[in-house]
Coordinates of C-alpha atoms in Angstrom, one line a residue:
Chain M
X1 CA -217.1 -21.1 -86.5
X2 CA -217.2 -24.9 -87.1
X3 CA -213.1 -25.1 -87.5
X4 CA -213.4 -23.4 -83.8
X5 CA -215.5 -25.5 -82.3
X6 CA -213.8 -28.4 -83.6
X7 CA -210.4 -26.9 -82.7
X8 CA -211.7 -26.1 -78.9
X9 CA -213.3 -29.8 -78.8
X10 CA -210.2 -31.7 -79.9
X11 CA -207.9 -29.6 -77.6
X12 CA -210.9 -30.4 -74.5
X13 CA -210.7 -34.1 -75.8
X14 CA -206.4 -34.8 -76.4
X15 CA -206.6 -32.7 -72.7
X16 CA -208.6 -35.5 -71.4
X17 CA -206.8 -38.5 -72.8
X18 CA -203.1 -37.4 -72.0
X19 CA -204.7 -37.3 -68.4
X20 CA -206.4 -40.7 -69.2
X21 CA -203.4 -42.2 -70.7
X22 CA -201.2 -40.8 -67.7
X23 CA -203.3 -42.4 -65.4
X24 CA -202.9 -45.5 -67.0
X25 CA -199.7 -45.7 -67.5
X26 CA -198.1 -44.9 -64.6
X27 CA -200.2 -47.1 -62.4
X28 CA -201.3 -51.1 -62.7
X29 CA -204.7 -51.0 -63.6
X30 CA -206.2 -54.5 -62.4
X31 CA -209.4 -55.4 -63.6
X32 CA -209.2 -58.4 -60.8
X33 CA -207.0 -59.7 -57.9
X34 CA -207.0 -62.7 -55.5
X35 CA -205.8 -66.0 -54.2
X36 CA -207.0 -69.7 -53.9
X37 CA -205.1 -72.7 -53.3
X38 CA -205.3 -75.8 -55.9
X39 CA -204.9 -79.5 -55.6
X40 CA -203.5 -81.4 -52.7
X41 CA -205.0 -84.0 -51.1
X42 CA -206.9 -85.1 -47.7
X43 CA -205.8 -87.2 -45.0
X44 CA -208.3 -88.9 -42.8
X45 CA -208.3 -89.6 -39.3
X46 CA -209.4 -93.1 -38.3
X47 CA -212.7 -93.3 -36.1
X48 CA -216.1 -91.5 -36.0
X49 CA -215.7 -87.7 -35.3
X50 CA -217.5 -87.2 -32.0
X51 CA -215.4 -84.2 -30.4
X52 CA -213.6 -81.2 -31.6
X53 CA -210.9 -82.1 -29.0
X54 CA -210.4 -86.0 -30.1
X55 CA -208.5 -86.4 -33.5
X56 CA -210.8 -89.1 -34.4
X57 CA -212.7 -88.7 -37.8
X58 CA -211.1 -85.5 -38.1
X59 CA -209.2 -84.1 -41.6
X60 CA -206.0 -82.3 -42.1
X61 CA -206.0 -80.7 -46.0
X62 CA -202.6 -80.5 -47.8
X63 CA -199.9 -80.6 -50.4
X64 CA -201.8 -77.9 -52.2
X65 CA -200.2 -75.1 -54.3
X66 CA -201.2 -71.4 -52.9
X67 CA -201.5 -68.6 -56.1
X68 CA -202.1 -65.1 -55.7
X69 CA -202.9 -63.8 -59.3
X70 CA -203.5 -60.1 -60.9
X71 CA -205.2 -59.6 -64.5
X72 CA -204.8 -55.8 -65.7
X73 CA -207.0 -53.8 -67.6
X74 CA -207.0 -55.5 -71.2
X75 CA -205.1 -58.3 -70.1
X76 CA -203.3 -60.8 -73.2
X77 CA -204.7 -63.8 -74.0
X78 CA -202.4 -66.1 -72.0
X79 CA -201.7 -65.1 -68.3
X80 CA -198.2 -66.2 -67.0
X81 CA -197.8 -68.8 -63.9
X82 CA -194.7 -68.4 -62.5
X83 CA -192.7 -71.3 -60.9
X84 CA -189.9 -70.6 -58.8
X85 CA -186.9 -72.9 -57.4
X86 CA -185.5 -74.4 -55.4
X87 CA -185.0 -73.1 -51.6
X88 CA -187.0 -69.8 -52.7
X89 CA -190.8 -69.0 -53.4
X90 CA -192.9 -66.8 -55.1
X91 CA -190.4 -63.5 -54.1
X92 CA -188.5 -64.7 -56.8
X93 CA -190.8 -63.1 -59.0
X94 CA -191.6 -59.9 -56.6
X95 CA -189.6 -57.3 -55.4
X96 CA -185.7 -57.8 -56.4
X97 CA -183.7 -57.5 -53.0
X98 CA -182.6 -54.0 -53.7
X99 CA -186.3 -53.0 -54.5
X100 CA -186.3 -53.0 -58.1
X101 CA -189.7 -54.5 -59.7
X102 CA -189.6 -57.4 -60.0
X103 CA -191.2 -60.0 -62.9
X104 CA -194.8 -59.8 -61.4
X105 CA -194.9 -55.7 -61.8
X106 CA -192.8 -55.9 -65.3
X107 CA -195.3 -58.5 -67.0
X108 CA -198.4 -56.5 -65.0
X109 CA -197.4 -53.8 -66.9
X110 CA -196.6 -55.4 -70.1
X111 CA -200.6 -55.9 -69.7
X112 CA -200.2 -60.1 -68.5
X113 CA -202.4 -61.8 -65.7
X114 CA -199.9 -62.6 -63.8
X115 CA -200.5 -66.0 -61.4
X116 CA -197.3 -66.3 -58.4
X117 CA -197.3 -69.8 -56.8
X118 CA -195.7 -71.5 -53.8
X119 CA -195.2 -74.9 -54.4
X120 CA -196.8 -78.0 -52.6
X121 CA -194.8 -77.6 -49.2
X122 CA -193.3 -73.8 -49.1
X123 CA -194.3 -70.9 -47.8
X124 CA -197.8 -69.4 -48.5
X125 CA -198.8 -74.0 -49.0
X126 CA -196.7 -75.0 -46.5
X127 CA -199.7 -77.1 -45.1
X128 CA -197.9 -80.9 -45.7
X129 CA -199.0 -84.2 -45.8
X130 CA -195.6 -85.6 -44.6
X131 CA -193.6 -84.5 -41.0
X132 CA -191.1 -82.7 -41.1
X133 CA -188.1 -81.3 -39.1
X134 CA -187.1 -77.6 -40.1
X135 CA -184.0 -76.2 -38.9
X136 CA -181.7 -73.1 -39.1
X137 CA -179.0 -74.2 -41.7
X138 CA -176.1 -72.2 -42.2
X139 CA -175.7 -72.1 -46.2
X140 CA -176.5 -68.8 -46.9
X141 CA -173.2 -67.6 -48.4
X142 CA -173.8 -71.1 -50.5
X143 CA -176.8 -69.6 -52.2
X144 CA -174.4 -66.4 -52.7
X145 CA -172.2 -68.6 -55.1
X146 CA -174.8 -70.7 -56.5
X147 CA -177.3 -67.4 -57.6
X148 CA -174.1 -66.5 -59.4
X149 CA -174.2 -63.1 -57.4
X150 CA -170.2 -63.9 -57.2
X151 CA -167.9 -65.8 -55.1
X152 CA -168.4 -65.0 -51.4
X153 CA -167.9 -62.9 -50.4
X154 CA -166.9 -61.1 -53.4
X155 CA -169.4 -59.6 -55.9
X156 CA -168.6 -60.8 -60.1
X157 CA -167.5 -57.4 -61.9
X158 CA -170.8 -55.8 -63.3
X159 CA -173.3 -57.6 -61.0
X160 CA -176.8 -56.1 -61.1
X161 CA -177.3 -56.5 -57.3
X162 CA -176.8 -53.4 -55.3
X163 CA -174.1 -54.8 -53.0
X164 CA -174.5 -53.8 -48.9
X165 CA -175.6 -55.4 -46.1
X166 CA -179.2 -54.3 -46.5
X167 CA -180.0 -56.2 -50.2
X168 CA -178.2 -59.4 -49.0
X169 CA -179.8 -59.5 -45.9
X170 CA -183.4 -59.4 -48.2
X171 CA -182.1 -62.2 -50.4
X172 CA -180.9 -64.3 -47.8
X173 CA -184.4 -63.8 -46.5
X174 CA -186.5 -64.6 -49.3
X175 CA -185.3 -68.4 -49.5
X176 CA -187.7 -70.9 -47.1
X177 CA -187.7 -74.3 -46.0
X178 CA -189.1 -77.3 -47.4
X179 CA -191.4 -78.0 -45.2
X180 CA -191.9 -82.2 -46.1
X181 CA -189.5 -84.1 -48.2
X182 CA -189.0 -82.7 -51.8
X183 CA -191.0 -84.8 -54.2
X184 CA -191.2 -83.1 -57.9
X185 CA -194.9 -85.2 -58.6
X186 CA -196.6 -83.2 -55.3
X187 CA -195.5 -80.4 -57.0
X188 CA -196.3 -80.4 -60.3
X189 CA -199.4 -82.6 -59.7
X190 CA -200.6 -79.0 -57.7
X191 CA -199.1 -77.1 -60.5
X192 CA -201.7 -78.8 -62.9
X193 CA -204.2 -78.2 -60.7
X194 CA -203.4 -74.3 -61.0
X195 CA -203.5 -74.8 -64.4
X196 CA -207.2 -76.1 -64.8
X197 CA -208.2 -72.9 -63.0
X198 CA -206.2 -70.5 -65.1
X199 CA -207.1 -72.1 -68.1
X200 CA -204.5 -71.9 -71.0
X201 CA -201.4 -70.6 -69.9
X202 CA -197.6 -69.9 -70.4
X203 CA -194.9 -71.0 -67.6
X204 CA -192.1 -68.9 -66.6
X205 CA -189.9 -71.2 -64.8
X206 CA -186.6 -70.6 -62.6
X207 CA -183.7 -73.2 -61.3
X208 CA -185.2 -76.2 -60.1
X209 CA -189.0 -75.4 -61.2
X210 CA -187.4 -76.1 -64.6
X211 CA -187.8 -79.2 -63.8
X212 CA -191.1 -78.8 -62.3
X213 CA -192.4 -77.2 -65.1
X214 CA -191.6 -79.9 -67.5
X215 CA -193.2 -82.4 -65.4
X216 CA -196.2 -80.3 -65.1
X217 CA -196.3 -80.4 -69.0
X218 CA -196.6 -84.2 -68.9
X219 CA -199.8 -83.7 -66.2
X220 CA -201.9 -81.1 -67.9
X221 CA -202.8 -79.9 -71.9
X222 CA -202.9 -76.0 -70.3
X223 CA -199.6 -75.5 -71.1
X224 CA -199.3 -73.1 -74.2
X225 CA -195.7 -72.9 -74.1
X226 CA -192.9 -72.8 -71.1
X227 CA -190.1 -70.1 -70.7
X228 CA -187.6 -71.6 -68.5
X229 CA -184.5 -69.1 -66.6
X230 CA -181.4 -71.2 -65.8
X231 CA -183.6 -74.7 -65.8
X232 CA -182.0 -77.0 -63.1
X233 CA -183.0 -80.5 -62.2
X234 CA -183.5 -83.3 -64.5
X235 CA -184.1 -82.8 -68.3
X236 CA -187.0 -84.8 -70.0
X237 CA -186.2 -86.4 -73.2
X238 CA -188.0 -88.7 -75.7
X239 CA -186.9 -92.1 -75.4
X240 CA -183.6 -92.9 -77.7
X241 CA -183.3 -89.4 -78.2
X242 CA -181.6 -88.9 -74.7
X243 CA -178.3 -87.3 -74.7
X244 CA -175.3 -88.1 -72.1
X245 CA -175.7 -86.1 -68.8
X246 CA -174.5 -82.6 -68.4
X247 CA -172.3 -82.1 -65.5
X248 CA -173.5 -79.0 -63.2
X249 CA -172.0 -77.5 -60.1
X250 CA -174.9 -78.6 -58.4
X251 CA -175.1 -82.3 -59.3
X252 CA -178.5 -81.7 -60.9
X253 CA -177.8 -82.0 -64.6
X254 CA -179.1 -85.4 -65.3
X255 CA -181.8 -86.1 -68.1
X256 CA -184.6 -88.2 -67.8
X257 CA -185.9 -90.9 -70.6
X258 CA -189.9 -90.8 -71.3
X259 CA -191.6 -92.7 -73.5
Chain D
X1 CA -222.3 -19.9 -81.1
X2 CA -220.9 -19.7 -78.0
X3 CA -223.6 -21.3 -76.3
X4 CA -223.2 -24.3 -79.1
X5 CA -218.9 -24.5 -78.4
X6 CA -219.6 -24.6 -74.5
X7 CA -222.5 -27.3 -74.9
X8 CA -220.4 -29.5 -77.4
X9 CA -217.4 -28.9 -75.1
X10 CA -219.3 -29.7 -72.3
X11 CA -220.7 -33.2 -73.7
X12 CA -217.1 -34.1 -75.1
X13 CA -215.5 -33.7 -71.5
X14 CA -218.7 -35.2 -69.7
X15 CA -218.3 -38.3 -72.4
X16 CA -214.1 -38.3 -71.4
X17 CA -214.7 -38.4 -68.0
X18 CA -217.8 -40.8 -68.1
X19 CA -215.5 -43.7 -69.6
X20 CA -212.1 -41.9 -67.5
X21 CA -214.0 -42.7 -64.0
X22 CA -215.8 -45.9 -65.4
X23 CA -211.9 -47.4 -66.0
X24 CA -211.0 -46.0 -62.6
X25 CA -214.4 -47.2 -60.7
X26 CA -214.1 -50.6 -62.3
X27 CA -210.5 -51.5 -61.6
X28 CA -208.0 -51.1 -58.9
X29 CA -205.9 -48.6 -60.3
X30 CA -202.6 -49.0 -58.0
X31 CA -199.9 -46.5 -57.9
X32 CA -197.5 -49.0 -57.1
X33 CA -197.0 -52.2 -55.0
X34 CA -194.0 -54.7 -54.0
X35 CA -192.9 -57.0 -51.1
X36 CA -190.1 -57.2 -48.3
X37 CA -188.9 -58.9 -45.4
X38 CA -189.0 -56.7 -41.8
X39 CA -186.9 -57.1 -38.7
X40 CA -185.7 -60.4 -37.7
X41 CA -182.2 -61.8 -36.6
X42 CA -178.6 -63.3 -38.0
X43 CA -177.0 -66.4 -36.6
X44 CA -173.5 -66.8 -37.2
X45 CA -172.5 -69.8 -37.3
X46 CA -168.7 -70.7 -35.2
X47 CA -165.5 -70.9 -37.4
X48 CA -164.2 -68.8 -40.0
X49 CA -165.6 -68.9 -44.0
X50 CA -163.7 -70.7 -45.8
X51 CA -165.9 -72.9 -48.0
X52 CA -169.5 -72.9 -49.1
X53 CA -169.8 -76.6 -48.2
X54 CA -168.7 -76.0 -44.5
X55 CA -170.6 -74.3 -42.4
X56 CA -167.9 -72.4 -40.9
X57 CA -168.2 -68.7 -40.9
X58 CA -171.7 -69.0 -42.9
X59 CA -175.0 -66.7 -41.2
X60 CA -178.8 -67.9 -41.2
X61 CA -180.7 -64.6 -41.7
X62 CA -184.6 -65.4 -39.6
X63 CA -187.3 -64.5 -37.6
X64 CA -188.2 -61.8 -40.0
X65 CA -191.9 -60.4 -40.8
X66 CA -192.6 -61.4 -44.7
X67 CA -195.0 -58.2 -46.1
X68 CA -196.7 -57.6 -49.9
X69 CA -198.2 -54.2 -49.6
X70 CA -200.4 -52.5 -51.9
X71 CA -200.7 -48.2 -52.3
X72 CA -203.6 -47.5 -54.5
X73 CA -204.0 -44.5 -56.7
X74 CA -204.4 -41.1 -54.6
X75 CA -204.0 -43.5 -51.3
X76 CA -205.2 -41.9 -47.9
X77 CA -203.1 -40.5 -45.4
X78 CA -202.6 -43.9 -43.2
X79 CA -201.8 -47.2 -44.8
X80 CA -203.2 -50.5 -43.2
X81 CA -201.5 -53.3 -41.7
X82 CA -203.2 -56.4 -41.4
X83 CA -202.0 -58.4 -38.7
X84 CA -203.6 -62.1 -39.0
X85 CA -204.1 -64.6 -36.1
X86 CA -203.5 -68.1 -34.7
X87 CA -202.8 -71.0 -37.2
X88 CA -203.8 -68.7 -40.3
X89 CA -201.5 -66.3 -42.5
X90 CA -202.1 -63.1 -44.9
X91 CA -204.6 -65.0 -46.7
X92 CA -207.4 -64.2 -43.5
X93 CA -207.6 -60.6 -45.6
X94 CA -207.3 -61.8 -49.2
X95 CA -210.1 -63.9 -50.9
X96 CA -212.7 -65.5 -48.8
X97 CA -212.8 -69.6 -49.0
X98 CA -216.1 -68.5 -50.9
X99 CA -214.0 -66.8 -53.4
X100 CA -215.8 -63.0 -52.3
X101 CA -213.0 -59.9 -52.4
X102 CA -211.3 -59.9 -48.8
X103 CA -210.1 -56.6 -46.7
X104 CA -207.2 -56.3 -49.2
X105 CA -209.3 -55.4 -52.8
X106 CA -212.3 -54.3 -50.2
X107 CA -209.7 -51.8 -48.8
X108 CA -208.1 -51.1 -52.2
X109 CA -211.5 -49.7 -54.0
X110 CA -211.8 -47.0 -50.5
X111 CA -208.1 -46.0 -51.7
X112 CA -206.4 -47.4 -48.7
X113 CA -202.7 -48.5 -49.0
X114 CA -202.8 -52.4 -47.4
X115 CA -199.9 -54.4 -46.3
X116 CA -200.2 -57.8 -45.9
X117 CA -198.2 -59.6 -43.4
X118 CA -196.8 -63.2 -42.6
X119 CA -195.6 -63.1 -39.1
X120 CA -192.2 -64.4 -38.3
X121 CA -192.3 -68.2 -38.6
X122 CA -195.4 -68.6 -40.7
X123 CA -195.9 -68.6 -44.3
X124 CA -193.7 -66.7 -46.3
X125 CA -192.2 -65.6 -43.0
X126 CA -191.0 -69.4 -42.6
X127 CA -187.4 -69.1 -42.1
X128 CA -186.9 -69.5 -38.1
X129 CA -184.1 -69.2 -35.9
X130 CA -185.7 -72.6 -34.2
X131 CA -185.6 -75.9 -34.6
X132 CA -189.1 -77.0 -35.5
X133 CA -191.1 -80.5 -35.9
X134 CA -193.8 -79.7 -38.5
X135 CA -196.1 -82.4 -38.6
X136 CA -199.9 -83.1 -39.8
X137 CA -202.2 -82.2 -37.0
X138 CA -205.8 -83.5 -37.6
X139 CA -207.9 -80.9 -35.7
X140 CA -209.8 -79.1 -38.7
X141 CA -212.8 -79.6 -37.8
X142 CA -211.9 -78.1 -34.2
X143 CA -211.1 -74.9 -36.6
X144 CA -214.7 -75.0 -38.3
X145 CA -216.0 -74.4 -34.5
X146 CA -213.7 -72.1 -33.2
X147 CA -213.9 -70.3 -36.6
X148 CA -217.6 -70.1 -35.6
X149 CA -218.8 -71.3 -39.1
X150 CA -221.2 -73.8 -36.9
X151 CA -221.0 -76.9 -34.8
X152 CA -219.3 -79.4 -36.9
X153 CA -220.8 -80.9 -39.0
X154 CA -223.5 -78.1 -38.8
X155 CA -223.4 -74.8 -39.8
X156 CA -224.9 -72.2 -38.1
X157 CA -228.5 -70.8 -39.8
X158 CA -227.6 -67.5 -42.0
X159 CA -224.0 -68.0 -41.5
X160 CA -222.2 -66.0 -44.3
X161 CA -219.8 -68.5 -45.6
X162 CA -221.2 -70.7 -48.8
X163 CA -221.5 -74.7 -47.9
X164 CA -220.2 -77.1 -49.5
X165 CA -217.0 -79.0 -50.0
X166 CA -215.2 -76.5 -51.7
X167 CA -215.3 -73.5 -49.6
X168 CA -214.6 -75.8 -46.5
X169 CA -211.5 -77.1 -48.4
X170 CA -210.3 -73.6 -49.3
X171 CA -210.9 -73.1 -45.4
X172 CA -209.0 -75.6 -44.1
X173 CA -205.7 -75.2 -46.8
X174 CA -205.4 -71.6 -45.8
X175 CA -204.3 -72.9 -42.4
X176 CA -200.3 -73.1 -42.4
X177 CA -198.5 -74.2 -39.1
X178 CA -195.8 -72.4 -37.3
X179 CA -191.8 -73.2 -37.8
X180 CA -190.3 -72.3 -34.7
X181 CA -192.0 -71.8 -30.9
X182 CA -194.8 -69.5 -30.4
X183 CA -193.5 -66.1 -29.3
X184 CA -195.6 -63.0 -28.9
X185 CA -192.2 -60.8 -28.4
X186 CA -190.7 -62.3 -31.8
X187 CA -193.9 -61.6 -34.0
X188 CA -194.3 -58.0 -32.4
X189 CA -190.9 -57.1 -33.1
X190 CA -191.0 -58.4 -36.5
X191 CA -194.2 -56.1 -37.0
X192 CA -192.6 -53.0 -34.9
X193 CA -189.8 -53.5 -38.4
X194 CA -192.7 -53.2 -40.3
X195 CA -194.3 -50.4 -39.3
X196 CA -190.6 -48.5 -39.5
X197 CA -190.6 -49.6 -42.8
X198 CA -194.7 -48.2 -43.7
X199 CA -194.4 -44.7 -41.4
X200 CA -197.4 -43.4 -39.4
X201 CA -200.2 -46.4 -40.0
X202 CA -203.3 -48.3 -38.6
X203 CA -203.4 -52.1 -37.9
X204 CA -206.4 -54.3 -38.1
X205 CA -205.8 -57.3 -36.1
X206 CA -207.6 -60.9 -36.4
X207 CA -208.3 -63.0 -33.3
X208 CA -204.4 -64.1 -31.5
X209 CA -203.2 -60.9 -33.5
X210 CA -204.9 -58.7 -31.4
X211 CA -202.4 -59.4 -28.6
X212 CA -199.3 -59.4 -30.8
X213 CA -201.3 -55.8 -32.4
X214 CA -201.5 -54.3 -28.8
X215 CA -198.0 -55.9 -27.9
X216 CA -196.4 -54.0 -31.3
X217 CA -198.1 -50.6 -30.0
X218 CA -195.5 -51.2 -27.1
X219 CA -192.5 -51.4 -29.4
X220 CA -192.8 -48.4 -31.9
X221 CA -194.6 -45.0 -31.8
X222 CA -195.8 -45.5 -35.4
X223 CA -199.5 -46.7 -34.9
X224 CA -202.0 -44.1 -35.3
X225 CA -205.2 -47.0 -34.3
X226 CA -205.6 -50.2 -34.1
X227 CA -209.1 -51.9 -35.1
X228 CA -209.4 -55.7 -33.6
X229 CA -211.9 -58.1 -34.9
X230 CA -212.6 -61.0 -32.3
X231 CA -209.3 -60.2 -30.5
X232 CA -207.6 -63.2 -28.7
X233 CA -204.4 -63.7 -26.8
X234 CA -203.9 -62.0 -23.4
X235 CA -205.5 -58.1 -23.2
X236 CA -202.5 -55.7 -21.7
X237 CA -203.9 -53.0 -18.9
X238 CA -201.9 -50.5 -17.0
X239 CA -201.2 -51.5 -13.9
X240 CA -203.9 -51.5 -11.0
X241 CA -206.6 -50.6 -13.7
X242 CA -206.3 -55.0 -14.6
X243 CA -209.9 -56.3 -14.1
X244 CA -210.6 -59.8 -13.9
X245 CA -209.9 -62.2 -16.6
X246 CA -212.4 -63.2 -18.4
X247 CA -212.7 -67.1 -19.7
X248 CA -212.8 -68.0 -23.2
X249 CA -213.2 -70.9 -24.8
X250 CA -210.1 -71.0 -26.2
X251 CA -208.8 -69.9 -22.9
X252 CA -207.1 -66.8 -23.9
X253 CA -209.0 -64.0 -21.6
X254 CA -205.9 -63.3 -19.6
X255 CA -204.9 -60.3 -19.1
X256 CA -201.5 -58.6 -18.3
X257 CA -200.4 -55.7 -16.3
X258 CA -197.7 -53.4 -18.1
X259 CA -196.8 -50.6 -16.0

C-alpha cells in the first residue's frame, strides 16, 4: 500500500510540474517591467517664473536616455543593456521586420533582464537640448546596402530577411531621425547614467553604438563586459598601441588614441 | 487506505498548485509580446535608382503608428489600445514619474492584452513625411498646471504624485515634441492601421487622444469601446444633436458636426 500511494503521489506531482514547467516555458515570466529615463541635463530660462504662459524662469528637461527593461522569473546575475545604431533605435533589438523575435524576447527567454534604450536625442528621448531641423530624406534603399540585406534592389543569396514589400516597408520604418546634432559624449554620458540604475551590467552593442559603448566604458565602472555586432564608429585604443585606420564603406573606421 | 492515498494526494496537489499560482500571481506570465509599425505613407522621390548616394529613385517610408503590444497568459477576449495625448507618448501608460506600475503592468495582472502606441510623428513614430523645426520649448511648468499636479510651484493638497525633484524630472522628460504638423486625420489613420493589425479591440484614450480615439472610430469598424480619461481636442456629434461648445482652459471644447 505504501509503493501505491507513492506511485499515485508522484504520478499527481510529475502531472503538476509538466503543467508547471509548460507554463513556464512557453511564456516570459517577468517578475518586473517598466521604464524611466536617465541623465540629461536642464536648461533654464532667464527671469523669475511669474506665469505659466511667459517662458521666463521656466525649464525644459533633456538629452536623457529613455529604457524600458524586463527581469524574468530567476533572472542572471547581469541584465543586458542594449545599444543600438546609428539611424535606428531600440527596434533593433525587438521584433525583426518579418516578425521573428527579436534579441529582447531571445535573451528574456534565455532568463536575462533585459534593459532597451533610445539614445540621448531618438525616439522614445527625443526631448533635446539643441534645435533641430528634421526632414524626409530619401536614403532608404542606402540603408538596404549598408544593413548588408544586399545590393538594391537585389537580395545577397541566402539572406535571412523574408523579402516582399511588407518586411521592407517595416525596416525602412524602424530607422528615426536624430533629433539634435549627433554628439557620441550626450550619448554615452546618458548611457552611464542607465548604468548606475541597472547596476552591473553587460552591453550588447550594434553599428555605431559600438562606438558608443566603448565610450560609455570610459564614463562608468558598471560595465562587466561589452558584446559588440558589426562595431562602427571610431575604435579606442591605448596610446602607442594604435594601429593604422581601417578603411570602411562608410568612412567610419578610424581609431581613436586614449591615454 | 484509501482515505490516506486521497488525503496525501490531496495535500501534494494543493502544495503544486500553491507554489504553481504563487509563480503565476507574482509575475506577469506573457504568452507572447513584440512590436511593429502601422499605416503610414511612401514618398518617392523623382528620378530613376541608380545609386545609393543619389536620391534618385530612393522612397522615404513615414507617417506610420509605432506599437509594442503585450498578450498575457489566457488574455481576455478584447485587447487594449492605449492612445496617449498632447506633448506626451506611450510612456503616459507605462511607469508613473513616481516609479508606481502604469495601465500597461496594471492591465497585464487583469490578463488584458495592451498595445502601446506612438502616434505618427512622435516618439518612436518619429519618421514624418514633413519638414519639421524641433526646438527646446521652455513651457514645463505650464505642463505641471495643465497636468493638474498643482499651481506651480505648488502642489495641490493629497495630490497622488510624490514631490520632489525626481519625480518632477521623470515628468517633464517623458514629454517628447512632435516631428511634422499636428494632424488629427494622420494620427487616426495611423491608429485605424493599428486596430487592422489587433482585430476587434477597446481604446483608452488620454486627454488630446480622446479626439484622435473618437476620430479613429470613424475610420475602422474594429472598436468594440472606447474609455476616455480627461478627454481633449474637439468632441464629434451627429449633426443637429451639436450642443454648445464648452470653454476649456486649454481651449479645446469645440465640438464638430459629422453627419
Amino acid at each position: 500500500m505504501q509503493k501505491i500511494i507513492t506511485a499515485v503521489l508522484a504520478a499527481a506531482l510529475i502531472g503538476g510540474a509538466a503543467y508547471h514547467f509548460k507554463v513556464l516555458r512557453s511564456n516570459f515570466v517577468i517578475a518586473d517591467q517598466g521604464s524611466f529615463m536617465a541623465g540629461g541635463t536642464v536648461l533654464h530660462h532667464t527671469g523669475k517664473y511669474t506665469s505659466p504662459y511667459s517662458p521666463d524662469g521656466q525649464t525644459f528637461h533633456g538629452d536623457h536616455a529613455y529604457v524600458f527593461w524586463q527581469k524574468p522569473f530567476k533572472a542572471r546575475k547581469y541584465p543586458l543593456v542594449f545599444i543600438h545604431g546609428i539611424g535606428q533605435f531600440s527596434k533593433t533589438f525587438e521584433t525583426t521586420p518579418d516578425g521573428r523575435d527579436g534579441f529582447q524576447n531571445i535573451f528574456l527567454k534565455k532568463r536575462f533582464a533585459v534593459y532597451l534604450v533610445d539614445q540621448a536625442r531618438r525616439g522614445r528621448a527625443g526631448r533635446s537640448t539643441e534645435k533641430a531641423t528634421v526632414e524626409p530624406v530619401f536614403d532608404e534603399q542606402l540603408w538596404f546596402d549598408r544593413f548588408r540585406i544586399g545590393t538594391y534592389p537585389n537580395y545577397f543569396d541566402g539572406v535571412q530577411f523574408k523579402q516582399g514589400k511588407e518586411t521592407l516597408g517595416q525596416f525602412f520604418r524602424q530607422m528615426t531621425p536624430n533629433i539634435g546634432r549627433q554628439d557620441f559624449n550626450v550619448y554615452a554620458d546618458a548611457y552611464a547614467a542607465v548604468l548606475e540604475k541597472t547596476g552591473d551590467a553587460i552591453l550588447v552593442t550594434h553599428s555605431q553604438g559600438g562606438a558608443v559603448g566603448w565610450l560609455t566604458a570610459r564614463k562608468t565602472d558598471k560595465i562587466k563586459a561589452i558584446v559588440s555586432y558589426e562595431p562602427g564608429g571610431s575604435f579606442p585604443f591605448v596610446k602607442d598601441e594604435n594601429p593604422t585606420a581601417m578603411k570602411a564603406e562608410s568612412g567610419q573606421g578610424e581609431t581613436v588614441e586614449i591615454t
